[in-house]
Short mmCIF file of C-alpha atoms in Angstrom, two decimals:
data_model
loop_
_atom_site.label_atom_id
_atom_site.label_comp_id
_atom_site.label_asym_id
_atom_site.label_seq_id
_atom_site.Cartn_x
_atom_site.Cartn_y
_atom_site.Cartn_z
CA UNK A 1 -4.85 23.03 21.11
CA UNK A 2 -2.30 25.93 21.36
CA UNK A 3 -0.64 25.86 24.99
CA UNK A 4 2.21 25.71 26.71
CA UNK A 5 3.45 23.63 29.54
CA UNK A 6 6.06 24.66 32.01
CA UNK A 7 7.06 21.68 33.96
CA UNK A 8 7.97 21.90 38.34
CA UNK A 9 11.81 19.93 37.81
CA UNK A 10 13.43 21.49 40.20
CA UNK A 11 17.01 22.99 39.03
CA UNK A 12 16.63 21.68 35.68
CA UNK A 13 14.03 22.46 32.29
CA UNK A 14 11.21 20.63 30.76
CA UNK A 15 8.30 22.29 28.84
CA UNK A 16 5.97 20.76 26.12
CA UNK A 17 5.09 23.38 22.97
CA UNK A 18 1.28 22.48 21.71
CA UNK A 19 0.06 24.04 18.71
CA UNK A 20 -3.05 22.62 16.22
CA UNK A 21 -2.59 23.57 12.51
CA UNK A 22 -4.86 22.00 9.83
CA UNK A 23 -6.30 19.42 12.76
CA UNK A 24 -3.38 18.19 13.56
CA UNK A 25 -1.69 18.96 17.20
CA UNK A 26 2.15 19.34 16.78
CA UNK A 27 4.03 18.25 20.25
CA UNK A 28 7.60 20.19 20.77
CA UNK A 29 9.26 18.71 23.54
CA UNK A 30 11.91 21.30 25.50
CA UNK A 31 14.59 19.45 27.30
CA UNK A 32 14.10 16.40 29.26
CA UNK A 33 14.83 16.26 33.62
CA UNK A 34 12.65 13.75 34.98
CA UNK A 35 13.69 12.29 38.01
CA UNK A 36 13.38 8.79 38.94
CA UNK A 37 11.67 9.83 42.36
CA UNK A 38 8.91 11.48 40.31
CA UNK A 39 7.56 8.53 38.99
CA UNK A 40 3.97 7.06 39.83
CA UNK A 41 4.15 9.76 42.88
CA UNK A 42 6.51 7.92 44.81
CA UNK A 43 7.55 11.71 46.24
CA UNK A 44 4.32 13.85 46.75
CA UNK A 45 6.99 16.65 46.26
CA UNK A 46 7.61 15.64 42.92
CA UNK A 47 5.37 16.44 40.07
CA UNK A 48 5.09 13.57 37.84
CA UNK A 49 6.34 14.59 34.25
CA UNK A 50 6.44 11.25 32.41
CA UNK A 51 2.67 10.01 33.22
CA UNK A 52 1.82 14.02 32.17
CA UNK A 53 3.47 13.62 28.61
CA UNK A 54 1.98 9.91 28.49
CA UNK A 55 -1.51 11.78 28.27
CA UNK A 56 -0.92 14.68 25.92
CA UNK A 57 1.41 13.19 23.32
CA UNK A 58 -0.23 11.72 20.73
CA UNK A 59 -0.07 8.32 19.98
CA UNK A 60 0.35 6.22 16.38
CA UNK A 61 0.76 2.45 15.26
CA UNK A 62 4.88 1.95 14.92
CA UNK A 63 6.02 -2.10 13.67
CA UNK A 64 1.81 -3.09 14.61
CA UNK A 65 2.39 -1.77 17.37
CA UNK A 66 -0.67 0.50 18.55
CA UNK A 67 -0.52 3.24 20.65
CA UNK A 68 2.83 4.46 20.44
CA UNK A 69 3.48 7.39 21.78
CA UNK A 70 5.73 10.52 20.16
CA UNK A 71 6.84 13.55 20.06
CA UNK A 72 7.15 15.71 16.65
CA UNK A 73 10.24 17.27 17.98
CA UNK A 74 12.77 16.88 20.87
CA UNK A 75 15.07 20.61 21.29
CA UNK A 76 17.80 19.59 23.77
CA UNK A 77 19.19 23.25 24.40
CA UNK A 78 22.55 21.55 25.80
CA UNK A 79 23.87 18.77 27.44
CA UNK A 80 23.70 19.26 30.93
CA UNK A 81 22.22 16.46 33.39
CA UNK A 82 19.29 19.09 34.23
CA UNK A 83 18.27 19.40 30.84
CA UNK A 84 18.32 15.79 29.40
CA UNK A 85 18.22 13.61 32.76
CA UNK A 86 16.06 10.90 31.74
CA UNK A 87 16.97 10.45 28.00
CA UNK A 88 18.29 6.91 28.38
CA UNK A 89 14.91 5.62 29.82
CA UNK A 90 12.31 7.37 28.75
CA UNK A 91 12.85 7.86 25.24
CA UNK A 92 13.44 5.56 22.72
CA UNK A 93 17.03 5.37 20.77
CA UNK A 94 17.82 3.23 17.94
CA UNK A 95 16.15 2.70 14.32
CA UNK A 96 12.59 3.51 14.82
CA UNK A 97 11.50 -0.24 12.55
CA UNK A 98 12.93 -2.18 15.86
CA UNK A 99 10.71 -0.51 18.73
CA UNK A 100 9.07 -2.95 20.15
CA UNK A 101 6.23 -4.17 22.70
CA UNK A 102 8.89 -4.06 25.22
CA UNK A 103 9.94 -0.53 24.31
CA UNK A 104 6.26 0.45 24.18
CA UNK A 105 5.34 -1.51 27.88
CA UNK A 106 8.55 0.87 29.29
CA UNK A 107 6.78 3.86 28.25
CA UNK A 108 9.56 4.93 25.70
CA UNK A 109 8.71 7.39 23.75
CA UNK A 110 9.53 7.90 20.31
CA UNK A 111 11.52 11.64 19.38
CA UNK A 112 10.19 11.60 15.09
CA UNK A 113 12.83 14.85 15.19
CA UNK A 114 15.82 15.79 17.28
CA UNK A 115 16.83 19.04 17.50
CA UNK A 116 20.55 19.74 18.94
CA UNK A 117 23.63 21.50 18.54
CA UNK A 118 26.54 19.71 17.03
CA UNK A 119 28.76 22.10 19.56
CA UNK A 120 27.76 20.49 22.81
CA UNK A 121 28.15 17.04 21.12
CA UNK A 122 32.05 16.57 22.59
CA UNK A 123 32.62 15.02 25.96
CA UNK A 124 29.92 14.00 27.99
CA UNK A 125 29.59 14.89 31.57
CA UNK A 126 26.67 12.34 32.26
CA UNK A 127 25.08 9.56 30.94
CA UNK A 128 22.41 10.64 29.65
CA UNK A 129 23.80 12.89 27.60
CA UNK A 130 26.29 10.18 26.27
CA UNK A 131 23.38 8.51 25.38
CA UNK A 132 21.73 11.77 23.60
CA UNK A 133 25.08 11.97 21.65
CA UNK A 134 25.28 8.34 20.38
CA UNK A 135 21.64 8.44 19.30
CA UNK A 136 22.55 11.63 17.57
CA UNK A 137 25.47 10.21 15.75
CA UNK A 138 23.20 7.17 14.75
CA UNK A 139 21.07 10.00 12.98
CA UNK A 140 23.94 11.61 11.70
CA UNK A 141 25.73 9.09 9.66
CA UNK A 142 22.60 7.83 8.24
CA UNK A 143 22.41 11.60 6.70
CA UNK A 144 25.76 11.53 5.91
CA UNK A 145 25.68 7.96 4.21
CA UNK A 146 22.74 9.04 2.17
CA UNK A 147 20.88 6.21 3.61
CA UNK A 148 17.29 5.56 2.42
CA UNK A 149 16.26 5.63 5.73
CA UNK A 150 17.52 9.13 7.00
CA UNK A 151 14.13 10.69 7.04
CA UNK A 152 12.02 7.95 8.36
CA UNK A 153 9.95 9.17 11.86
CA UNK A 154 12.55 8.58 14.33
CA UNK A 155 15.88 9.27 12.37
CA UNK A 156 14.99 12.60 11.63
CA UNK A 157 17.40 15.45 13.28
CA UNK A 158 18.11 19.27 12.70
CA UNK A 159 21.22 21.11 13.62
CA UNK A 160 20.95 24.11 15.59
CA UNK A 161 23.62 26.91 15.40
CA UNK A 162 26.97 27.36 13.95
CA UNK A 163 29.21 24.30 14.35
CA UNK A 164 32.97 23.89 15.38
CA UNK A 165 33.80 20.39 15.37
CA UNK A 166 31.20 18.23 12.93
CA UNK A 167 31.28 18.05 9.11
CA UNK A 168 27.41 18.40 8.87
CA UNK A 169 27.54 19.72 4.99
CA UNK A 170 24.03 18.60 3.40
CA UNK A 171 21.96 18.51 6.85
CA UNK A 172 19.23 20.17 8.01
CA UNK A 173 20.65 23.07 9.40
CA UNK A 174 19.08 26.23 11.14
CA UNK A 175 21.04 29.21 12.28
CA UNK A 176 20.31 32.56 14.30
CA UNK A 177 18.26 34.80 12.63
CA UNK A 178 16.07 31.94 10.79
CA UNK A 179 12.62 31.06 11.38
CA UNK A 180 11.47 27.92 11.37
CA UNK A 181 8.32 27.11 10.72
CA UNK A 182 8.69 23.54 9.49
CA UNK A 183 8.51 20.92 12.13
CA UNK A 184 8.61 17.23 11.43
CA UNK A 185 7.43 17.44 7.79
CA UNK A 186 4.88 19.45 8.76
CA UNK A 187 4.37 22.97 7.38
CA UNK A 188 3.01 25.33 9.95
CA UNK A 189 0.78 28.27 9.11
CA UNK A 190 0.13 29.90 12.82
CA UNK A 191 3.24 28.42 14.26
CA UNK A 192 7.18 29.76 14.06
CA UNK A 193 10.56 29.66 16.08
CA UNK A 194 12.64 32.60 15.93
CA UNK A 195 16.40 30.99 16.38
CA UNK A 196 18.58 33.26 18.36
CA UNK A 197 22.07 31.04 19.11
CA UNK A 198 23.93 29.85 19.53
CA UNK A 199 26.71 32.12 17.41
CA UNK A 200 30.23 30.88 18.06
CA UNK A 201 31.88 29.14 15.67
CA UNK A 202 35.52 27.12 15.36
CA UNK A 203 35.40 26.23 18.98
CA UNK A 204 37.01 23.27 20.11
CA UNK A 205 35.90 20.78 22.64
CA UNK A 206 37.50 21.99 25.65
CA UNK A 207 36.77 25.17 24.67
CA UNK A 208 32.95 25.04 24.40
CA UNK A 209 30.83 26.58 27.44
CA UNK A 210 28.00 24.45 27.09
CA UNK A 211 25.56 27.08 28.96
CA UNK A 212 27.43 29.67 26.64
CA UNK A 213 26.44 28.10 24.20
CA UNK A 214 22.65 26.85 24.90
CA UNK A 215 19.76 26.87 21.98
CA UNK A 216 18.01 30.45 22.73
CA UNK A 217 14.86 30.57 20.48
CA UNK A 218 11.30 32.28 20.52
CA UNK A 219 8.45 30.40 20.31
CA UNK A 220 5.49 32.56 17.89
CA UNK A 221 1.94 32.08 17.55
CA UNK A 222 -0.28 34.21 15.27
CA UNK A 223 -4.02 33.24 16.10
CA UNK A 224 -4.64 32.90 11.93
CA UNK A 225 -2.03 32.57 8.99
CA UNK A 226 -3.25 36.03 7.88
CA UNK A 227 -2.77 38.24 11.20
CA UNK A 228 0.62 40.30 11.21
CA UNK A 229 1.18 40.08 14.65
CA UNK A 230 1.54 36.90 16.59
CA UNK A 231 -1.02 36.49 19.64
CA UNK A 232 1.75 34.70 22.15
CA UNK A 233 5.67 34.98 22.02
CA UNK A 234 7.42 32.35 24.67
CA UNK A 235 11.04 32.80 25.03
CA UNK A 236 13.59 30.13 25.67
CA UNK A 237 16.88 30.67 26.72
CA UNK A 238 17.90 27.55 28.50
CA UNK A 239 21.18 28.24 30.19
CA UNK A 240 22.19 31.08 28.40
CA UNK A 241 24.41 33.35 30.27
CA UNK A 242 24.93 36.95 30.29
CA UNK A 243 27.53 37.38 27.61
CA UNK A 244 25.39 35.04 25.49
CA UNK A 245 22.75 37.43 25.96
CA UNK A 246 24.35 40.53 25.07
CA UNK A 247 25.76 39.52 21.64
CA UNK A 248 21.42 37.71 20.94
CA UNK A 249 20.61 41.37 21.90
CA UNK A 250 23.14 43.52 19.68
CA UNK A 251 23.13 40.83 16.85
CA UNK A 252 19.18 40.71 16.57
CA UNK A 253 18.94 44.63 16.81
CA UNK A 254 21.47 44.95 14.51
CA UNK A 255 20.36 42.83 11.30
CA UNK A 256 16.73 44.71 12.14
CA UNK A 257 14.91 41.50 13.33
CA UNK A 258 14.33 43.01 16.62
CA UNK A 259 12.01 45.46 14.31
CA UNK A 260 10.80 44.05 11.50
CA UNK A 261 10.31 40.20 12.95
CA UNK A 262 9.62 41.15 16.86
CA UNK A 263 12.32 38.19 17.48
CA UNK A 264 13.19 40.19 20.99
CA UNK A 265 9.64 40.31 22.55
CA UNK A 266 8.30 37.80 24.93
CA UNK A 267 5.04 37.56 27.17
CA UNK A 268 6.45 34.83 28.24
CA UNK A 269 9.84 34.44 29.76
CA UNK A 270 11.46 30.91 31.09
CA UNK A 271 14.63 32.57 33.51
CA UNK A 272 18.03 31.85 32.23
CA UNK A 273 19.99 29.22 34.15
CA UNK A 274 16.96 28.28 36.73
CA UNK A 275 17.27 32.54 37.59
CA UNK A 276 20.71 32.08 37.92
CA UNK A 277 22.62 35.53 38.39
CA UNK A 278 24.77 34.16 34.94
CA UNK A 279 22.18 36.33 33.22
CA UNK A 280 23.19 39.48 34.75
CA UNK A 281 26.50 39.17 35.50
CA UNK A 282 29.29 36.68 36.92
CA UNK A 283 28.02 34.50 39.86
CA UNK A 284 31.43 35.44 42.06
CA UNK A 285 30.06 38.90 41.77
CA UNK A 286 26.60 37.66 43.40
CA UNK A 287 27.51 39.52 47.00
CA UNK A 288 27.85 43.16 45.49
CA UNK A 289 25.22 42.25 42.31
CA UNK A 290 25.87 44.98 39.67
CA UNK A 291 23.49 43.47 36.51
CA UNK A 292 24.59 44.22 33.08
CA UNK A 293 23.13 46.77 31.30
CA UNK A 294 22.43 44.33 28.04
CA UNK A 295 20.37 42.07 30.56
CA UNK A 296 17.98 44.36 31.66
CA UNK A 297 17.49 45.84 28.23
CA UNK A 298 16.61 42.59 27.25
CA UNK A 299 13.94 42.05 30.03
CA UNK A 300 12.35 45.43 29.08
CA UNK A 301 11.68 43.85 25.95
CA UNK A 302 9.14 41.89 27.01
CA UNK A 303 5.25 43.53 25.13
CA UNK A 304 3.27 44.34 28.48
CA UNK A 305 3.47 45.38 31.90
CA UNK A 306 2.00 42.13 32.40
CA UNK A 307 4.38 39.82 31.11
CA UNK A 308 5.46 36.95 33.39
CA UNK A 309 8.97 35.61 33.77
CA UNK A 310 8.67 31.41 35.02
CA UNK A 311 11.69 30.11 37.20
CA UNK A 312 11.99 26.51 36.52
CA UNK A 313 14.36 25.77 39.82
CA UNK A 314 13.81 24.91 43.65
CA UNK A 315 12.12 27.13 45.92
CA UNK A 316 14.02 30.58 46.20
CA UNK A 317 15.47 31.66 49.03
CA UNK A 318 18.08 34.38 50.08
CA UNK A 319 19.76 31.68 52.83
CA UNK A 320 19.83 28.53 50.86
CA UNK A 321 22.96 27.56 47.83
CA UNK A 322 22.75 28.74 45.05
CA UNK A 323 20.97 28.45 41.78
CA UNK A 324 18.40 30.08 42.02
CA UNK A 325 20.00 33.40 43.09
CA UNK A 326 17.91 35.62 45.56
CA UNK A 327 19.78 38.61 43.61
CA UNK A 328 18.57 37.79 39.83
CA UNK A 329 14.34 37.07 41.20
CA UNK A 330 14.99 40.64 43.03
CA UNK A 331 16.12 42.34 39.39
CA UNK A 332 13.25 40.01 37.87
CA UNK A 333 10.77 41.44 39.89
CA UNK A 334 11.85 45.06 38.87
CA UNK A 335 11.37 44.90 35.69
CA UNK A 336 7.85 42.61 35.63
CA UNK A 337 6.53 43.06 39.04
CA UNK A 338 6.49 40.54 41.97
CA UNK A 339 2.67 39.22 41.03
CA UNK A 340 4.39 38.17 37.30
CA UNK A 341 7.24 36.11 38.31
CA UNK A 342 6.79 32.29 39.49
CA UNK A 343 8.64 30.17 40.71
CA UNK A 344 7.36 26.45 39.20
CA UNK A 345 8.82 24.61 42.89
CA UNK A 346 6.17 27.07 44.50
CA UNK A 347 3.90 29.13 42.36
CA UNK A 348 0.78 25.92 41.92
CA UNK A 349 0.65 23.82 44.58
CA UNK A 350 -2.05 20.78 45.16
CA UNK A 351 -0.99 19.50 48.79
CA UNK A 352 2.72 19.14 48.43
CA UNK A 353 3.06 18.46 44.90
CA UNK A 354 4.10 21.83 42.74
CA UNK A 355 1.89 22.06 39.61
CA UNK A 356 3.18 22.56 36.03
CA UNK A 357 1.71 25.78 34.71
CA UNK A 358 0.19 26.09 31.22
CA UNK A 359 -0.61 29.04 29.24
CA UNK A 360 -3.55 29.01 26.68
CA UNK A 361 -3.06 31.08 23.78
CA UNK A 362 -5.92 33.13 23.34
CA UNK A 363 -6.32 35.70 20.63
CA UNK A 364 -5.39 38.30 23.41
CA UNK A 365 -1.94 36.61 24.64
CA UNK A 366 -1.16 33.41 26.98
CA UNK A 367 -4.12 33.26 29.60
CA UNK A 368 -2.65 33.55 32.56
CA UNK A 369 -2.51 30.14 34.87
CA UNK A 370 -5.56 29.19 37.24
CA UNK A 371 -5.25 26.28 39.67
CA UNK A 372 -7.25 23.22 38.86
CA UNK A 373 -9.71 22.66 41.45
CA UNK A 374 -8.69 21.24 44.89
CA UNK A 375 -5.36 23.14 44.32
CA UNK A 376 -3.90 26.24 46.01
CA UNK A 377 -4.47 29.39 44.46
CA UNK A 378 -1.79 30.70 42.33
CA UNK A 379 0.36 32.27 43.44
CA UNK A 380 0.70 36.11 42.09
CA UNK A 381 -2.23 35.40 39.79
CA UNK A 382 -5.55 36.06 39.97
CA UNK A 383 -8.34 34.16 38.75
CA UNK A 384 -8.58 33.52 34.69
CA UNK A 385 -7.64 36.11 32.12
CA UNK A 386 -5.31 37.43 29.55
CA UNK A 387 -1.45 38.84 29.93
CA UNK A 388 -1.96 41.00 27.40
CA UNK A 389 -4.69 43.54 26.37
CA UNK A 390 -5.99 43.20 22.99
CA UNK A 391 -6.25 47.05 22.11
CA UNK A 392 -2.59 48.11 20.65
CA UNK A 393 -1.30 44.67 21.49
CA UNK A 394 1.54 43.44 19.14
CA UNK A 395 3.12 47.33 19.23
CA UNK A 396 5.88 46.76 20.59
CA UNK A 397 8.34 46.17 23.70
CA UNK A 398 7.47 48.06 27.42
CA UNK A 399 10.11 50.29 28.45
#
């Protein structure tokens, strides 16, 4: 299975990363919001993430306990409620030998790896991300103490980005311009992340702009280990804003990744900030929207005329408070076209519940989404096929 699931949150991020190397199906969960109303459909409106990961993680015996569900890797991009609402109760913290039948009955799920950066690990503005950053710690300072137990399933973590505040000397540790392609143990032969940010370093904590400084990384999959040019590229940006973007953008062209790794391209595009106008420019200059010039060089980076950009917010309208902004779908839409940009709160629906939408990789690109049957019609897509054309695919960015 190699797919991609965008979740309908809302204002807020969650997306589950599939890929099947060697039989086995790694699962990369992408930020966490999943709202309490959500749950066992009490809201038609609300999709229901948890049951939807409850079916496609896979599951193992943890303590003799059967059934267990996991996830090879968490990425929290950065601490904000929309991105790791739901931490506290749905996943399990603590040393992975104590889960229990209780833990298991709540539906906890077990995170083997976490994946975070040390920079957005000050202060926390919620609760679940205090609860992120103690369980983080836990992991830490079994690393740090050289404990036995630092790389059991469960205790596992990697640091993304530069730091500014943690001594993290002898830990995992993956900065921008690396590619990963080892996920919980597991070597990966069709399967890579490109790591993009973030960059700054020596920050201190009242300093850090934790959308500034958000996890931006490209998601790669070749169709076989031998192919030299991947068959899907996903980009993730989280909250990333438009100064974040620029330096990704001259950074990445500069050291020649851009060219000789691709890390720029994208089929698929997840909207900075829930299409936020951050990406373009300053929100307070939202009524007379002039878009940076880095922003939209890094939309025409995307392979195909075909590529889609996915806005994981509410509905978008040009009357209703902001995020989304009206302004930054209307610059989307110029660069990819009207009939590639969705909106997750709208773009599936099956009565009143918005659908997640998940891309197949295919050895031609992502399949574009179809609704299931007894759903709407998707919107701006029609019927089953490819985003990209096979012929001359892979040659580089539209202009």
């Amino acid at each position: 299975m190699n797919q991609v699931t965008h979740f309908p949150v809302g204002n807020g991020d969650t997306s589950l990363i599939q890929t099947t190397d060697s039989a086995y199906t790694t699962n990369i969960i992408v930020d966490c919001n999943i709202r309490n109303e959500s749950l066992g459909s009490k809201d038609p409106a609300m999709y229901d993430v948890k049951a939807h990961l409850l079916r496609s993680l896979n599951r193992k015996t943890v303590n003799g306990i059967t059934n267990v569900p996991y996830a090879d890797v968490f990425i929290l991009t950065h601490g904000d409620e929309d991105h790791v609402r739901g931490f506290e109760q749905h996943f399990y913290q603590g040393d992975p030998r104590l889960y229990s039948q209780r833990n298991k009955d709540a539906g906890e799920i077990i995170n083997e790896t976490m994946w975070f950066s040390p920079m957005v690990m000050g202060k926390a503005n919620n609760e679940d991300e205090r609860v992120f950053n103690k369980e983080a710690r836990r992991r830490i300072n079994l690393h740090r103490l050289n404990s036995p137990d630092r790389d059991l399933p469960g205790n596992r973590i990697a640091i993304i980005g530069y730091d500014g505040n943690e001594k993290l000397d002898g830990l995992r540790h993956y900065v921008p311009g690396q590619i990963v392609s080892r996920f919980n143990n597991r070597e990966l032969s069709t399967f890579s992340i490109f790591i993009h940010s973030p960059y700054q370093q020596g920050l201190t904590e009242d300093e850090v702009d934790k959308n500034g400084v958000s996890i931006v990384f490209q998601a790669r999959y070749k169709i076989n280990p031998f192919s030299s040019t991947f068959s899907a590229l996903f980009m993730f940006a989280g909250d990333a804003n438009h100064e974040a973007i620029a330096e990704i953008l001259d950074k990445t062209i500069r050291h020649g990744n851009a060219t000789r790794h691709q890390a720029l391209a994208w089929d698929v595009l997840v909207a900075p900030h829930h299409c936020s106008w951050t990406f373009f420019n300053f929100c307070e200059q939202e009524d007379h929207p002039i878009p940076e010039k880095t922003s939209i060089a890094f939309l025409r980076q995307r392979r195909t005329e075909n590529a889609h950009v996915i806005a994981s917010c509410k509905p978008i309208s040009p009357y209703d408070k902001n995020p989304p902004h009206y302004a930054a779908k209307v610059e989307y839409v110029k660069v990819v076209g009207e009939k590639n940009f969705f909106n997750l709160a709208t773009a599936i629906m099956r009565g009143q519940t918005p659908q997640p939408i998940i891309y197949q990789v295919t050895a031609g690109g992502p399949m574009k989404p179809k609704a299931p049957e007894g759903t709407a019609k998707v919107a701006g897509a029609a019927g089953l096929s490819t985003i990209n054309s096979i012929p001359g695919y892979g040659a580089g960015p539209v202009q």
